[in-house]
Coordinates of C-alpha atoms in Angstrom, one line a residue:
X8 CA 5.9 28.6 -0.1
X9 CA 9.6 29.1 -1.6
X10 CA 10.4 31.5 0.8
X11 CA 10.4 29.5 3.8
X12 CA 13.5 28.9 6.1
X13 CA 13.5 25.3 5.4
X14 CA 14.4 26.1 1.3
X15 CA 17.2 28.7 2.2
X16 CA 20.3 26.1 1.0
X17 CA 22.1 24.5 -1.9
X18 CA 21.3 20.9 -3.4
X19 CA 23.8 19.0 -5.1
X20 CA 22.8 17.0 -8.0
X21 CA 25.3 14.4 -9.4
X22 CA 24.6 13.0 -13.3
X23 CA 27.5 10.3 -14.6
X24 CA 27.9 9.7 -18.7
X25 CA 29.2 6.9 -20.7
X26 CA 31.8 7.9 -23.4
X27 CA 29.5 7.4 -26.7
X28 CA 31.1 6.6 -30.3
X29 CA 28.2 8.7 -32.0
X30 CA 29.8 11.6 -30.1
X31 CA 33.6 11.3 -30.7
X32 CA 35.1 14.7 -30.9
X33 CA 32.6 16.6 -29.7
X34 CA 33.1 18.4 -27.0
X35 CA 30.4 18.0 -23.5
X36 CA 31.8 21.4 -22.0
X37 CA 30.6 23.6 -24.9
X38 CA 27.9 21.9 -25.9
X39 CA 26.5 21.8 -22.6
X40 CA 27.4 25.5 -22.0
X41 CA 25.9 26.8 -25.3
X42 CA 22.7 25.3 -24.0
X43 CA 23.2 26.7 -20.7
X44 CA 23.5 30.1 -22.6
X45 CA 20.2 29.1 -24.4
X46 CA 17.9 28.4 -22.1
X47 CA 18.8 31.2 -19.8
X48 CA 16.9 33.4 -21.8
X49 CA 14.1 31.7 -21.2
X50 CA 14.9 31.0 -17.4
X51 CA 16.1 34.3 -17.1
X52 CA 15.6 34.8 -13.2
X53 CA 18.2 31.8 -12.6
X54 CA 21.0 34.9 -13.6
X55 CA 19.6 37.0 -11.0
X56 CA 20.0 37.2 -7.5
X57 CA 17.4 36.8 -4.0
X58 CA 16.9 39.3 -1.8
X59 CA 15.2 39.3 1.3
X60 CA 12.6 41.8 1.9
X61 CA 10.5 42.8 4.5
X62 CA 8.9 39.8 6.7
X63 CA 11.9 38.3 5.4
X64 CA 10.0 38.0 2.1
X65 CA 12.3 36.5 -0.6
X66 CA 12.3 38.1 -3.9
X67 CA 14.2 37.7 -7.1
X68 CA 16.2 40.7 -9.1
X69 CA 16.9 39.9 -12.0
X70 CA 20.3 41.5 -13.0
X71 CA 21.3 39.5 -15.6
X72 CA 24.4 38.7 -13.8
X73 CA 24.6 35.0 -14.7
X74 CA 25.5 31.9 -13.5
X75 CA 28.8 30.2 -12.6
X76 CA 30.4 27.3 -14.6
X77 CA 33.3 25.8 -14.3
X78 CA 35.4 23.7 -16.7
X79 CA 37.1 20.6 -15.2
X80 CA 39.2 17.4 -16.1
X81 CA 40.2 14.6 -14.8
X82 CA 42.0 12.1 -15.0
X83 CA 40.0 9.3 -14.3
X84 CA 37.8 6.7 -16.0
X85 CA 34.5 6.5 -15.4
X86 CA 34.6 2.5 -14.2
X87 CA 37.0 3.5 -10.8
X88 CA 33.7 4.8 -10.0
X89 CA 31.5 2.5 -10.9
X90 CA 33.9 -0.2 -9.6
X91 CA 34.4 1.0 -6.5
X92 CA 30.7 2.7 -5.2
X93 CA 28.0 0.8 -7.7
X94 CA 27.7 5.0 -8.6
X95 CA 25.5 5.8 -5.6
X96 CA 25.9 8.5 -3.2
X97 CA 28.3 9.6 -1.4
X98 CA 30.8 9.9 -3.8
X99 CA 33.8 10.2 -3.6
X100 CA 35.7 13.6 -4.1
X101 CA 32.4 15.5 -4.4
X102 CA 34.2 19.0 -3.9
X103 CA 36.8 18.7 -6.4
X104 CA 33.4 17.4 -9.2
X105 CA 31.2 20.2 -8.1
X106 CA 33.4 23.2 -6.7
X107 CA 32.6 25.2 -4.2
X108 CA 33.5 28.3 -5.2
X109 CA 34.5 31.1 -2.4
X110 CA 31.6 32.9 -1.1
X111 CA 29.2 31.7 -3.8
X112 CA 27.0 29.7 -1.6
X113 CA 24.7 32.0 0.3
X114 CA 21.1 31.9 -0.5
X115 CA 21.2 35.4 -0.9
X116 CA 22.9 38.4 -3.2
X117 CA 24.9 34.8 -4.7
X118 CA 24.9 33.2 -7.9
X119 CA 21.6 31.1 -7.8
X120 CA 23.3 27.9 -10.2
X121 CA 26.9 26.3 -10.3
X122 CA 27.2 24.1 -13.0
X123 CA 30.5 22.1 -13.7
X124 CA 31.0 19.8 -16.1
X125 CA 34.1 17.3 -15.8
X126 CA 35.7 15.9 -18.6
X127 CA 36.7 12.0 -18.0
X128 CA 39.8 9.9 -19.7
X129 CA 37.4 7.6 -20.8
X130 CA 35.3 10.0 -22.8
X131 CA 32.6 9.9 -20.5
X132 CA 32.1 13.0 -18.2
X133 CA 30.1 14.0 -14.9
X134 CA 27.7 17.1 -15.1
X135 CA 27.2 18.3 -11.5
X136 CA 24.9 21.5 -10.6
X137 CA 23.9 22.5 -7.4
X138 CA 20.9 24.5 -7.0
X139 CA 19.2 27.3 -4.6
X140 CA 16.1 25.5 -3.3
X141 CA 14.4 28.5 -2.7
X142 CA 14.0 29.0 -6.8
X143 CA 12.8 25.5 -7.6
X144 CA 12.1 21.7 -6.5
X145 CA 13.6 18.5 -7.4
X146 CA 11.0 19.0 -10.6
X147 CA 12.1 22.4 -11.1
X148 CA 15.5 21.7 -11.9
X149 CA 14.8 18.8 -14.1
X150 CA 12.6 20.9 -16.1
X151 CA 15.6 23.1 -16.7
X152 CA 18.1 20.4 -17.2
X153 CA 15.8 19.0 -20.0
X154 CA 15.6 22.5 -21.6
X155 CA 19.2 22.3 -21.5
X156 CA 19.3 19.1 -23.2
X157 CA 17.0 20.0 -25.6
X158 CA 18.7 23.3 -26.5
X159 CA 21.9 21.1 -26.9
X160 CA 20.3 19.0 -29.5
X161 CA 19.8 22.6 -31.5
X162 CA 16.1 23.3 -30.3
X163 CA 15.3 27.2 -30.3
X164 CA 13.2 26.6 -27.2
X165 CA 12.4 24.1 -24.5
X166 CA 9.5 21.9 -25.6
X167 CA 8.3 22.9 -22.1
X168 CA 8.1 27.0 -21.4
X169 CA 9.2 27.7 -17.7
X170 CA 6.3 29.3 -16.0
X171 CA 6.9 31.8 -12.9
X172 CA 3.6 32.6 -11.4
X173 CA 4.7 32.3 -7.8
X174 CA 2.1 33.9 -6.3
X175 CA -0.3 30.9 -7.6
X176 CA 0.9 29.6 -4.0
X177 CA 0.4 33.2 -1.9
X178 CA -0.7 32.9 1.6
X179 CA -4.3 34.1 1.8
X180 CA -5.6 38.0 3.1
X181 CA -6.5 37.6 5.9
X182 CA -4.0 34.4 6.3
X183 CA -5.4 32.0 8.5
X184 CA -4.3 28.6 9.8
X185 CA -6.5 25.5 9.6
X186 CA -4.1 22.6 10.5
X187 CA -1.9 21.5 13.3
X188 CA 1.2 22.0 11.2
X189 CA 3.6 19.8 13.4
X190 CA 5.8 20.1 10.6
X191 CA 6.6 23.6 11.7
X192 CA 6.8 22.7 15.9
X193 CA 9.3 24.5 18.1
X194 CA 11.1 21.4 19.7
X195 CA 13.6 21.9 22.3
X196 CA 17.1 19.6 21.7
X197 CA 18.1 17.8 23.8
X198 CA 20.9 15.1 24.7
X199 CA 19.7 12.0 22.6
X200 CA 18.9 13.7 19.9
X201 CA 21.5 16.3 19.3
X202 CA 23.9 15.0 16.5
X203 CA 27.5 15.5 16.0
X204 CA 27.9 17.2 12.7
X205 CA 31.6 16.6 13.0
X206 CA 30.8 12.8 13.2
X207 CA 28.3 11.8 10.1
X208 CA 28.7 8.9 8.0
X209 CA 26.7 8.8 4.2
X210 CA 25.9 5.7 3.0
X211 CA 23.9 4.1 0.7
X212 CA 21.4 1.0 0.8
X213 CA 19.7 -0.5 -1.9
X214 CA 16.3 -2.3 -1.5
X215 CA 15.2 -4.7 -5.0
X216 CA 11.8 -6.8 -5.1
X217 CA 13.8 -9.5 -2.3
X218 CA 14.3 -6.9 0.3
X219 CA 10.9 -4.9 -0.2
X220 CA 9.0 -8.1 -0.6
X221 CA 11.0 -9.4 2.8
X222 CA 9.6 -6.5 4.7
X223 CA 6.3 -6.5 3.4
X224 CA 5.8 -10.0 4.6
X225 CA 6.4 -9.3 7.9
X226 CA 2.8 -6.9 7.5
X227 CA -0.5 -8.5 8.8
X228 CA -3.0 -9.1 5.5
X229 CA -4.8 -6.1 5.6
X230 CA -1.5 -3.8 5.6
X231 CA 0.2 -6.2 2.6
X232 CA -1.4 -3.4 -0.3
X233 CA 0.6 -0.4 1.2
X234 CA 2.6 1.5 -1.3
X235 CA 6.2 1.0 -1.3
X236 CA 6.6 4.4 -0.2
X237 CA 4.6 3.8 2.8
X238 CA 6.6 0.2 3.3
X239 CA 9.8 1.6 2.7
X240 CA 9.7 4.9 4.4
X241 CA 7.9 3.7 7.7
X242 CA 10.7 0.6 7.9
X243 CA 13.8 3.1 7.3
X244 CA 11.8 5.5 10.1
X245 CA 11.6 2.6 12.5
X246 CA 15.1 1.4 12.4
X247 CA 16.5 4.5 12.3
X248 CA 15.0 5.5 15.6
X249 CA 16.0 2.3 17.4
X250 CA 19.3 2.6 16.2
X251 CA 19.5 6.6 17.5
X252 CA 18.6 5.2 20.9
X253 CA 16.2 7.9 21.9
X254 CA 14.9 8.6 25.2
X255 CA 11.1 6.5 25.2
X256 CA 9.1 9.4 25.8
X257 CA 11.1 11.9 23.0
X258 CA 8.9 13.1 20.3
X259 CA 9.9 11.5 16.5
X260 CA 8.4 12.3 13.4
X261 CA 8.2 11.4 10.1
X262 CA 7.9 14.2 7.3
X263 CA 6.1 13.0 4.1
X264 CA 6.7 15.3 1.4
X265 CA 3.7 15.5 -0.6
X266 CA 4.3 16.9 -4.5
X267 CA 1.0 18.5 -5.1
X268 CA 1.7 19.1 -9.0
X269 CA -0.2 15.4 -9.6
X270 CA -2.0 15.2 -6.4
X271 CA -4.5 18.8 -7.6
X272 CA -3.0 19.3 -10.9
X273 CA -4.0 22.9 -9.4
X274 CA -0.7 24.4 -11.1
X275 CA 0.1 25.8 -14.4
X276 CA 2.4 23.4 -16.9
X277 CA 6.0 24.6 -16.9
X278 CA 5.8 25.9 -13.1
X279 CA 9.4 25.2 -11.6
X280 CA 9.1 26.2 -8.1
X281 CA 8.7 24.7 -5.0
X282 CA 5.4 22.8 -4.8
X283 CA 5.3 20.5 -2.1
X284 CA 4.5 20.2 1.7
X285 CA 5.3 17.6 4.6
X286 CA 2.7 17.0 6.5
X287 CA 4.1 14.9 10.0
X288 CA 3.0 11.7 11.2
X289 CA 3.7 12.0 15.3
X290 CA 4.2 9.8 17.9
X291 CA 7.4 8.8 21.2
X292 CA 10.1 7.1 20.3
X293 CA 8.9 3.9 22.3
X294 CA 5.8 3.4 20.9
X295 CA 7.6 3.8 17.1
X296 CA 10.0 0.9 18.6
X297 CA 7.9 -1.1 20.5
X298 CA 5.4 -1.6 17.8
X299 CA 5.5 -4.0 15.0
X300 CA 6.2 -2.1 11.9
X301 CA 2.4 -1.4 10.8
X302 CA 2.1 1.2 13.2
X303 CA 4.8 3.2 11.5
X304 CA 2.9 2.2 8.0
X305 CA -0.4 3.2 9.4
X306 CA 1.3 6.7 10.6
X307 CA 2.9 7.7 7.3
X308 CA -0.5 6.5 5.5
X309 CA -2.7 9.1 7.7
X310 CA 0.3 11.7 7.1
X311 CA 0.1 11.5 3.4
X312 CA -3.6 11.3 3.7
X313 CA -3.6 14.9 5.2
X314 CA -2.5 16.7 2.1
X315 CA -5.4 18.5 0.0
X316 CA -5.6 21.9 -1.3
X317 CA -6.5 23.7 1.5
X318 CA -3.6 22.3 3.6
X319 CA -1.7 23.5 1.0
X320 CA -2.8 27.1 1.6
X321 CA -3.0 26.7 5.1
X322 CA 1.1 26.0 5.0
X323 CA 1.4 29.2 2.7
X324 CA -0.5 31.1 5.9
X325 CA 1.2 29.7 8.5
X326 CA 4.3 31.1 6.4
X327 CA 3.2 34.7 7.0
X328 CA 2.0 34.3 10.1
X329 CA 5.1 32.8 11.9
X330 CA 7.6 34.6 10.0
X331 CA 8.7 31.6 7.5
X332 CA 10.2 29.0 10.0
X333 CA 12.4 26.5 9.9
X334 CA 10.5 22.9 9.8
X335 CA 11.2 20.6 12.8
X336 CA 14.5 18.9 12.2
X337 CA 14.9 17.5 16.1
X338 CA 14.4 14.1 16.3
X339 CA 12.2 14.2 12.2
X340 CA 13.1 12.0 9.5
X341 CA 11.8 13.2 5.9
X342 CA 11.7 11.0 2.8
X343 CA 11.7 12.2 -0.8
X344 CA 10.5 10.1 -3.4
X345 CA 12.8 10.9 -6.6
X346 CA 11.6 8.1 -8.6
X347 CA 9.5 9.6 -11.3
X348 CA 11.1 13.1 -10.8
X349 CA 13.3 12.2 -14.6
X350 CA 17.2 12.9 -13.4
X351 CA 17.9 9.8 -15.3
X352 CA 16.5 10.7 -18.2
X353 CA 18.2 13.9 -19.0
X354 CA 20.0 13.1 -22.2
X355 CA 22.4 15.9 -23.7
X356 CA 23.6 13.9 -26.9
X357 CA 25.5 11.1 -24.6
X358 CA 22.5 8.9 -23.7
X359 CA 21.1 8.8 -20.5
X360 CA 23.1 8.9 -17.4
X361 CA 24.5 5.8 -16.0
X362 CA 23.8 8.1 -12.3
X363 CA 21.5 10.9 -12.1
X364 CA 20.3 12.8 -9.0
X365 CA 20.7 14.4 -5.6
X366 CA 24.0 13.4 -3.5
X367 CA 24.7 14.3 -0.2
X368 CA 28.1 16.3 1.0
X369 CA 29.9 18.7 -1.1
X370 CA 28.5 22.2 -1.7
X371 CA 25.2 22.4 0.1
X372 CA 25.3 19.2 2.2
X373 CA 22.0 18.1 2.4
X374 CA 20.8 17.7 6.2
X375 CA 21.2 14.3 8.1
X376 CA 17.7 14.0 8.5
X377 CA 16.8 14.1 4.9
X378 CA 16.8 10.9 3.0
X379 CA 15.6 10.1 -0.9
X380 CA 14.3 7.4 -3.1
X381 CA 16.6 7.0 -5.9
X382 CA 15.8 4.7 -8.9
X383 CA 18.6 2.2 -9.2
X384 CA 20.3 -0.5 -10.8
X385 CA 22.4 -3.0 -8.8
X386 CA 25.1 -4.9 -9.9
X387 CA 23.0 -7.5 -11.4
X388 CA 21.1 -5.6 -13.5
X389 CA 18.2 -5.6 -10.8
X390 CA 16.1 -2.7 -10.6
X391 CA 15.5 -1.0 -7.1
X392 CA 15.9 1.7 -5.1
X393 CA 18.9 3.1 -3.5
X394 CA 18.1 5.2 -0.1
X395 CA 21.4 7.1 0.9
X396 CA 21.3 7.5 4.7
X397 CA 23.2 9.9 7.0
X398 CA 24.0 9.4 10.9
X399 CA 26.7 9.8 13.4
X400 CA 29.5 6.9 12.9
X401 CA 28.0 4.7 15.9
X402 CA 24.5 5.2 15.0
X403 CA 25.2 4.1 11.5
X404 CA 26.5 0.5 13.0
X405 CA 24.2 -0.4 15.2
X406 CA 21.4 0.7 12.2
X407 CA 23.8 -1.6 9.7
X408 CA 23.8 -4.7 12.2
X409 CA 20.3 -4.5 12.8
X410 CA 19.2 -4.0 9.3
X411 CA 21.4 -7.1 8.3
X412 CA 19.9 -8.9 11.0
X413 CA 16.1 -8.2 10.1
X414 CA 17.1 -8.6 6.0
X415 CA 19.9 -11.3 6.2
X416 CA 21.1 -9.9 3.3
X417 CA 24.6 -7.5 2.5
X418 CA 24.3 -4.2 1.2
X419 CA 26.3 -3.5 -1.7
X420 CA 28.3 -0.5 0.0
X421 CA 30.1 -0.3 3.4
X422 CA 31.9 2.4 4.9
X423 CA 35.1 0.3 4.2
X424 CA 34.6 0.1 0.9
X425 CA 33.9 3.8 0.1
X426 CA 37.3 4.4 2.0
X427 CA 39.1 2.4 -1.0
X428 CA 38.2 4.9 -3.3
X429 CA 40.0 7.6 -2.1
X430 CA 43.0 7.3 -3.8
X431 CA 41.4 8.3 -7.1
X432 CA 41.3 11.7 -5.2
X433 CA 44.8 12.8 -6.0
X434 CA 44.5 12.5 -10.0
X435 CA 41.6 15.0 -10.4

């Protein structure tokens, strides 16, 4: 499962911490560190390196090489963040808070962690770490950011022992395949739905009990119960293919990553690798437009309905079989659902983080047609979720004016607004 071409990159996590009295005069860089130091004896193949093997099998050496982690200051205060961006991604300046160091972000024979920790005028101070998929999920690498909490806070070892045990999740002898794994089509581009890489805009929307119960009424009766995955995900899917403008007969998809560590509860406590799949939901891009919204719903629900154990296995098979391909990305929209995965709860002796979680750009820029659900609160103290979206420049208006249109409501970023905040970029 790990292996797979779709896991070969970096992922940027971004966690923001108030300046606490308890803590005056200690120090977040060596703390931090010496629990870095800590727990890599008990994550140990995190100072290794990949390799690629034969089948383009991925394996781990581990040569005790270590990590990389930088040592940073600025001089900023944590509130010109919060001010300016309502701390939700993009943010600004993202490669001067997590460095990309000079040929340190292959998948292979590279450092598999980069950890910088930034020290703020305020007191406060912004750990970032970006991540080699291929070694762990979203769940992975909280797991070891708690162990590094907890070895902060003078534990001799994580409450929660990392378990390796990859193989829990082998492809089957003989493999065989026993699902139509769309997921994992070939799809030829084409004009509408190639994207200019050169032209993306992030930005960031944020959906409280108004907006989500807005949508939901627009649902016949019978569709009203759906979760507000389903809701959320098939509405973003929607609108985002209207505003792309697709050809009516193009294939779209929607990829609906299934965590199967509470779905089975088939794998060992303490496993940190990648245990999830994304089973697609497939129709044309007229069909998802012309529709009212609860034929998106009632294609994400069958999608997420199709994950068991065996489709689990089948993935793993289909791995071997077909040489560990990419999944589709032409004209496929994935959501991840982040809100119970604990980034906001990783405390290292500061509290918990104002911000915590993946961000988009920087080191590892995390593909356009990714998207997350991010626990947030607003302005107003109102608790929702924040989904940080990615498109081409003209996409991203016509997908702002029509979601203002169906919500009559305005988001709490723009792309104006995030262009204030680049003046805060000369003083790090």
């Amino acid at each position: 499962m790990d292996d797979q071409e779709s896991f070969r990159l970096q992922l940027p996590v971004m966690q923001f911490y108030e300046y606490k009295a308890d803590m005056m005069g200690r120090d977040p860089v060596k703390i931090i560190k010496e629990g870095v130091a800590k727990t890599l004896v008990f994550y140990y193949p995190f100072a290794g390196r990949v390799r690629e093997g034969f089948g383009r099998k991925l394996f781990v050496e581990c040569t005790g090489e270590g990590i990389l982690f930088i040592e940073a200051n600025a001089d900023v205060s944590l509130h010109q963040f919060h001010d300016y961006c309502s701390l939700q991604p993009p943010f600004p300046c993202m490669d001067q808070l997590l460095y990309d160091v000079p040929n340190s972000d292959g998948i292979l024979d590279s450092p598999l962690l980069l950890i910088q920790v930034t020290r703020l005028k305020c007191g406060g101070f912004i750990f970032a770490i970006s991540f080699n998929h291929t070694m762990c999920d979203g769940y992975g690498i909280v797991q070891f950011m708690r162990a590094i909490a907890e070895m902060a806070h003078g534990a001799h070892a994580p409450s929660v022992l990392p378990v390796w045990q990859r193989t829990v999740l082998n492809a089957r002898d003989p493999p065989i395949v026993t699902y139509p794994h769309h997921e994992y089509d070939q799809v030829e581009d084409t004009n509408t739905t190639k994207i200019a890489l050169n032209d993306m805009v992030h930005r960031s929307f944020f959906f409280g009990p108004t907006e989500i119960s807005t949508i939901r009424k627009t649902l016949p009766i019978h569709l009203r119960h759906c979760s507000t995955f389903e809701l959320l995900s098939a509405y973003i899917w929607r609108l985002r293919t209207i505003s792309l403008q697709l050809r009516p007969k193009e294939e779209v998809r929607f990829l609906c990553l299934v965590n199967l560590r509470f779905k089975f509860n088939s794998l060992p406590s303490g496993y940190y690798g990648n245990a999830f799949a994304f089973p697609a939901a497939v129709t044309t891009a007229d069909k998802l437009c012309q529709n009212p919204l609860g034929y998106a719903i009632e294609l994400v629900k069958k999608a997420k309905a199709e994950m068991t154990e065996e489709y689990i296995k089948s993935v793993a098979d289909l791995m071997v079989i077909k040489g560990r391909p990419h999944c589709t990305a032409i004209g496929s929209f994935l959501v991840s659902d982040l809100k119970k995965v604990g980034f906001g709860e990783v405390d290292f002796g500061w509290g918990k983080p104002i911000y915590g979680g993946l961000t988009m750009g920087g080191v590892g820029r995390i593909p356009g047609f990714i998207s997350y659900f991010i626990p947030f609160n607003n302005r107003v103290g109102e608790k929702g979720i924040v989904m940080p979206i990615c498109l081409p420049t003209p996409v991203m208006q016509r997908f702002v004016i029509e979601l203002d249109a169906l919500l009559k409501v305005k988001q709490p970023i723009g792309i104006e607004n995030h262009k204030r905040i680049t003046n805060i970029k000369s003083a790090l």
